[in-house]
JSON list of C-alpha atoms in Angstrom, two decimals:
[
{"chain": "S", "resi": 1, "resn": "MET", "atom": "CA", "xyz": [0.02, 14.12, 11.62]},
{"chain": "S", "resi": 2, "resn": "ASN", "atom": "CA", "xyz": [-2.07, 10.81, 11.24]},
{"chain": "S", "resi": 3, "resn": "ARG", "atom": "CA", "xyz": [0.33, 7.60, 10.14]},
{"chain": "S", "resi": 4, "resn": "VAL", "atom": "CA", "xyz": [-1.26, 5.02, 8.13]},
{"chain": "S", "resi": 5, "resn": "THR", "atom": "CA", "xyz": [-0.35, 1.58, 9.65]},
{"chain": "S", "resi": 6, "resn": "ILE", "atom": "CA", "xyz": [0.74, -1.52, 7.91]},
{"chain": "S", "resi": 7, "resn": "ASP", "atom": "CA", "xyz": [-2.64, -3.27, 9.27]},
{"chain": "S", "resi": 8, "resn": "GLU", "atom": "CA", "xyz": [-4.68, -0.42, 7.12]},
{"chain": "S", "resi": 9, "resn": "LEU", "atom": "CA", "xyz": [-2.46, -1.31, 4.01]},
{"chain": "S", "resi": 10, "resn": "ILE", "atom": "CA", "xyz": [-3.06, -5.54, 4.62]},
{"chain": "S", "resi": 11, "resn": "ASN", "atom": "CA", "xyz": [-6.80, -4.31, 4.79]},
{"chain": "S", "resi": 12, "resn": "ARG", "atom": "CA", "xyz": [-6.65, -2.26, 1.88]},
{"chain": "S", "resi": 13, "resn": "LEU", "atom": "CA", "xyz": [-5.06, -4.90, -0.59]},
{"chain": "S", "resi": 14, "resn": "GLU", "atom": "CA", "xyz": [-7.40, -7.54, 1.09]},
{"chain": "S", "resi": 15, "resn": "GLN", "atom": "CA", "xyz": [-10.58, -5.21, 0.12]},
{"chain": "S", "resi": 16, "resn": "VAL", "atom": "CA", "xyz": [-8.99, -5.20, -3.38]},
{"chain": "S", "resi": 17, "resn": "LEU", "atom": "CA", "xyz": [-8.88, -9.19, -3.44]},
{"chain": "S", "resi": 18, "resn": "ARG", "atom": "CA", "xyz": [-12.19, -9.12, -2.35]},
{"chain": "S", "resi": 19, "resn": "GLN", "atom": "CA", "xyz": [-13.33, -6.74, -4.85]},
{"chain": "S", "resi": 20, "resn": "GLU", "atom": "CA", "xyz": [-14.99, -4.67, -2.27]},
{"chain": "S", "resi": 21, "resn": "ARG", "atom": "CA", "xyz": [-12.78, -1.83, -4.03]},
{"chain": "S", "resi": 22, "resn": "THR", "atom": "CA", "xyz": [-10.82, -1.26, -7.29]},
{"chain": "S", "resi": 23, "resn": "ARG", "atom": "CA", "xyz": [-6.62, -1.46, -7.47]},
{"chain": "S", "resi": 24, "resn": "GLU", "atom": "CA", "xyz": [-7.42, 1.97, -8.85]},
{"chain": "S", "resi": 25, "resn": "GLU", "atom": "CA", "xyz": [-8.89, 3.25, -5.75]},
{"chain": "S", "resi": 26, "resn": "ILE", "atom": "CA", "xyz": [-6.06, 1.82, -3.44]},
{"chain": "S", "resi": 27, "resn": "SER", "atom": "CA", "xyz": [-3.67, 2.87, -5.60]},
{"chain": "S", "resi": 28, "resn": "ASP", "atom": "CA", "xyz": [-4.89, 6.56, -5.64]},
{"chain": "S", "resi": 29, "resn": "TRP", "atom": "CA", "xyz": [-5.21, 6.23, -1.81]},
{"chain": "S", "resi": 30, "resn": "ALA", "atom": "CA", "xyz": [-1.70, 4.99, -1.61]},
{"chain": "S", "resi": 31, "resn": "TYR", "atom": "CA", "xyz": [-0.43, 7.95, -3.61]},
{"chain": "S", "resi": 32, "resn": "GLN", "atom": "CA", "xyz": [-2.49, 10.42, -1.31]},
{"chain": "S", "resi": 33, "resn": "TRP", "atom": "CA", "xyz": [-0.55, 9.15, 1.75]},
{"chain": "S", "resi": 34, "resn": "MET", "atom": "CA", "xyz": [3.05, 9.38, 0.22]},
{"chain": "S", "resi": 35, "resn": "GLU", "atom": "CA", "xyz": [2.17, 13.09, -0.88]},
{"chain": "S", "resi": 36, "resn": "GLN", "atom": "CA", "xyz": [1.53, 13.46, 3.06]},
{"chain": "S", "resi": 37, "resn": "TYR", "atom": "CA", "xyz": [4.65, 11.79, 4.21]},
{"chain": "S", "resi": 38, "resn": "GLU", "atom": "CA", "xyz": [6.73, 13.51, 1.35]},
{"chain": "S", "resi": 39, "resn": "ASN", "atom": "CA", "xyz": [5.40, 17.20, 2.37]},
{"chain": "S", "resi": 40, "resn": "ILE", "atom": "CA", "xyz": [5.73, 17.34, 6.02]},
{"chain": "S", "resi": 41, "resn": "ASP", "atom": "CA", "xyz": [8.85, 19.89, 6.86]},
{"chain": "S", "resi": 42, "resn": "GLY", "atom": "CA", "xyz": [10.72, 18.42, 9.93]},
{"chain": "S", "resi": 43, "resn": "PHE", "atom": "CA", "xyz": [9.01, 15.10, 10.24]},
{"chain": "S", "resi": 44, "resn": "ASP", "atom": "CA", "xyz": [10.41, 12.53, 12.44]},
{"chain": "S", "resi": 45, "resn": "TRP", "atom": "CA", "xyz": [10.74, 9.48, 10.94]},
{"chain": "S", "resi": 46, "resn": "THR", "atom": "CA", "xyz": [10.51, 5.94, 12.50]},
{"chain": "S", "resi": 47, "resn": "ALA", "atom": "CA", "xyz": [11.32, 2.64, 11.61]},
{"chain": "S", "resi": 48, "resn": "SER", "atom": "CA", "xyz": [7.92, 2.00, 11.22]},
{"chain": "S", "resi": 49, "resn": "ASP", "atom": "CA", "xyz": [7.36, 5.03, 9.11]},
{"chain": "S", "resi": 50, "resn": "GLU", "atom": "CA", "xyz": [10.01, 3.67, 6.93]},
{"chain": "S", "resi": 51, "resn": "VAL", "atom": "CA", "xyz": [8.31, 0.13, 6.66]},
{"chain": "S", "resi": 52, "resn": "VAL", "atom": "CA", "xyz": [5.10, 1.64, 5.70]},
{"chain": "S", "resi": 53, "resn": "TRP", "atom": "CA", "xyz": [6.88, 3.85, 3.07]},
{"chain": "S", "resi": 54, "resn": "SER", "atom": "CA", "xyz": [8.44, 0.65, 1.54]},
{"chain": "S", "resi": 55, "resn": "CYS", "atom": "CA", "xyz": [4.78, -0.88, 1.23]},
{"chain": "S", "resi": 56, "resn": "LEU", "atom": "CA", "xyz": [3.24, 2.37, -0.04]},
{"chain": "S", "resi": 57, "resn": "GLN", "atom": "CA", "xyz": [5.58, 2.35, -2.72]},
{"chain": "S", "resi": 58, "resn": "THR", "atom": "CA", "xyz": [4.68, -0.95, -3.94]},
{"chain": "S", "resi": 59, "resn": "ILE", "atom": "CA", "xyz": [1.08, -0.44, -3.58]},
{"chain": "S", "resi": 60, "resn": "VAL", "atom": "CA", "xyz": [0.82, 2.49, -5.44]},
{"chain": "S", "resi": 61, "resn": "GLY", "atom": "CA", "xyz": [1.88, 0.48, -8.42]},
{"chain": "S", "resi": 62, "resn": "MET", "atom": "CA", "xyz": [-0.83, -2.13, -8.17]},
{"chain": "S", "resi": 63, "resn": "ASP", "atom": "CA", "xyz": [-2.63, -0.54, -11.11]},
{"chain": "S", "resi": 64, "resn": "LEU", "atom": "CA", "xyz": [-0.22, -0.37, -13.76]},
{"chain": "S", "resi": 65, "resn": "LEU", "atom": "CA", "xyz": [-1.10, -2.35, -16.57]},
{"chain": "S", "resi": 66, "resn": "GLU", "atom": "CA", "xyz": [1.26, -4.40, -18.41]},
{"chain": "S", "resi": 67, "resn": "THR", "atom": "CA", "xyz": [-1.35, -4.53, -21.63]},
{"chain": "S", "resi": 68, "resn": "PRO", "atom": "CA", "xyz": [-4.48, -2.61, -22.45]},
{"chain": "S", "resi": 69, "resn": "SER", "atom": "CA", "xyz": [-6.76, -5.00, -20.46]},
{"chain": "S", "resi": 70, "resn": "GLU", "atom": "CA", "xyz": [-4.23, -6.84, -18.06]},
{"chain": "S", "resi": 71, "resn": "TYR", "atom": "CA", "xyz": [-2.32, -5.62, -15.19]},
{"chain": "S", "resi": 72, "resn": "LEU", "atom": "CA", "xyz": [1.27, -6.04, -14.58]},
{"chain": "S", "resi": 73, "resn": "HIS", "atom": "CA", "xyz": [0.91, -7.49, -11.03]},
{"chain": "S", "resi": 74, "resn": "ASP", "atom": "CA", "xyz": [-1.46, -10.46, -11.08]},
{"chain": "S", "resi": 75, "resn": "ARG", "atom": "CA", "xyz": [-3.84, -11.57, -7.76]},
{"chain": "S", "resi": 76, "resn": "SER", "atom": "CA", "xyz": [-0.77, -13.79, -6.55]},
{"chain": "S", "resi": 77, "resn": "ASP", "atom": "CA", "xyz": [1.44, -10.96, -6.40]},
{"chain": "S", "resi": 78, "resn": "LEU", "atom": "CA", "xyz": [-1.42, -9.17, -4.25]},
{"chain": "S", "resi": 79, "resn": "GLU", "atom": "CA", "xyz": [-1.61, -12.04, -2.18]},
{"chain": "S", "resi": 80, "resn": "SER", "atom": "CA", "xyz": [2.26, -12.15, -1.65]},
{"chain": "S", "resi": 81, "resn": "TRP", "atom": "CA", "xyz": [2.39, -8.73, -0.75]},
{"chain": "S", "resi": 82, "resn": "VAL", "atom": "CA", "xyz": [-0.46, -9.25, 2.21]},
{"chain": "S", "resi": 83, "resn": "THR", "atom": "CA", "xyz": [1.96, -11.93, 3.35]},
{"chain": "S", "resi": 84, "resn": "ALA", "atom": "CA", "xyz": [5.01, -9.77, 3.25]},
{"chain": "S", "resi": 85, "resn": "PHE", "atom": "CA", "xyz": [3.15, -6.86, 5.02]},
{"chain": "S", "resi": 86, "resn": "LYS", "atom": "CA", "xyz": [1.85, -9.31, 7.91]},
{"chain": "S", "resi": 87, "resn": "LYS", "atom": "CA", "xyz": [5.76, -10.93, 7.88]},
{"chain": "S", "resi": 88, "resn": "LEU", "atom": "CA", "xyz": [6.88, -6.98, 8.61]},
{"chain": "S", "resi": 89, "resn": "LYS", "atom": "CA", "xyz": [3.83, -6.23, 11.05]},
{"chain": "S", "resi": 90, "resn": "ASN", "atom": "CA", "xyz": [5.54, -8.92, 13.33]},
{"chain": "S", "resi": 91, "resn": "HIS", "atom": "CA", "xyz": [8.69, -7.79, 13.06]},
{"chain": "S", "resi": 92, "resn": "HIS", "atom": "CA", "xyz": [7.51, -4.07, 14.19]}
]
């Protein structure tokens, strides 16, 4: 099975911040990866996979709305996720 990397997660968040992709696109992408990880029998989870899983759980919620026209997580949240993911990358 292919595995998603923290670098890919960071890149996807940065694409949203640069307005190259929508939050909804990246949330859907993250959800698809989560489904892949969940549906593999006998998948041997590594420490890195567990970190990526945690990051995917964060990203999948990036398109949640607080009001009909306002996201629950603002731009500064996404920027802080990028920073946090980069720190995680440096530790794994």
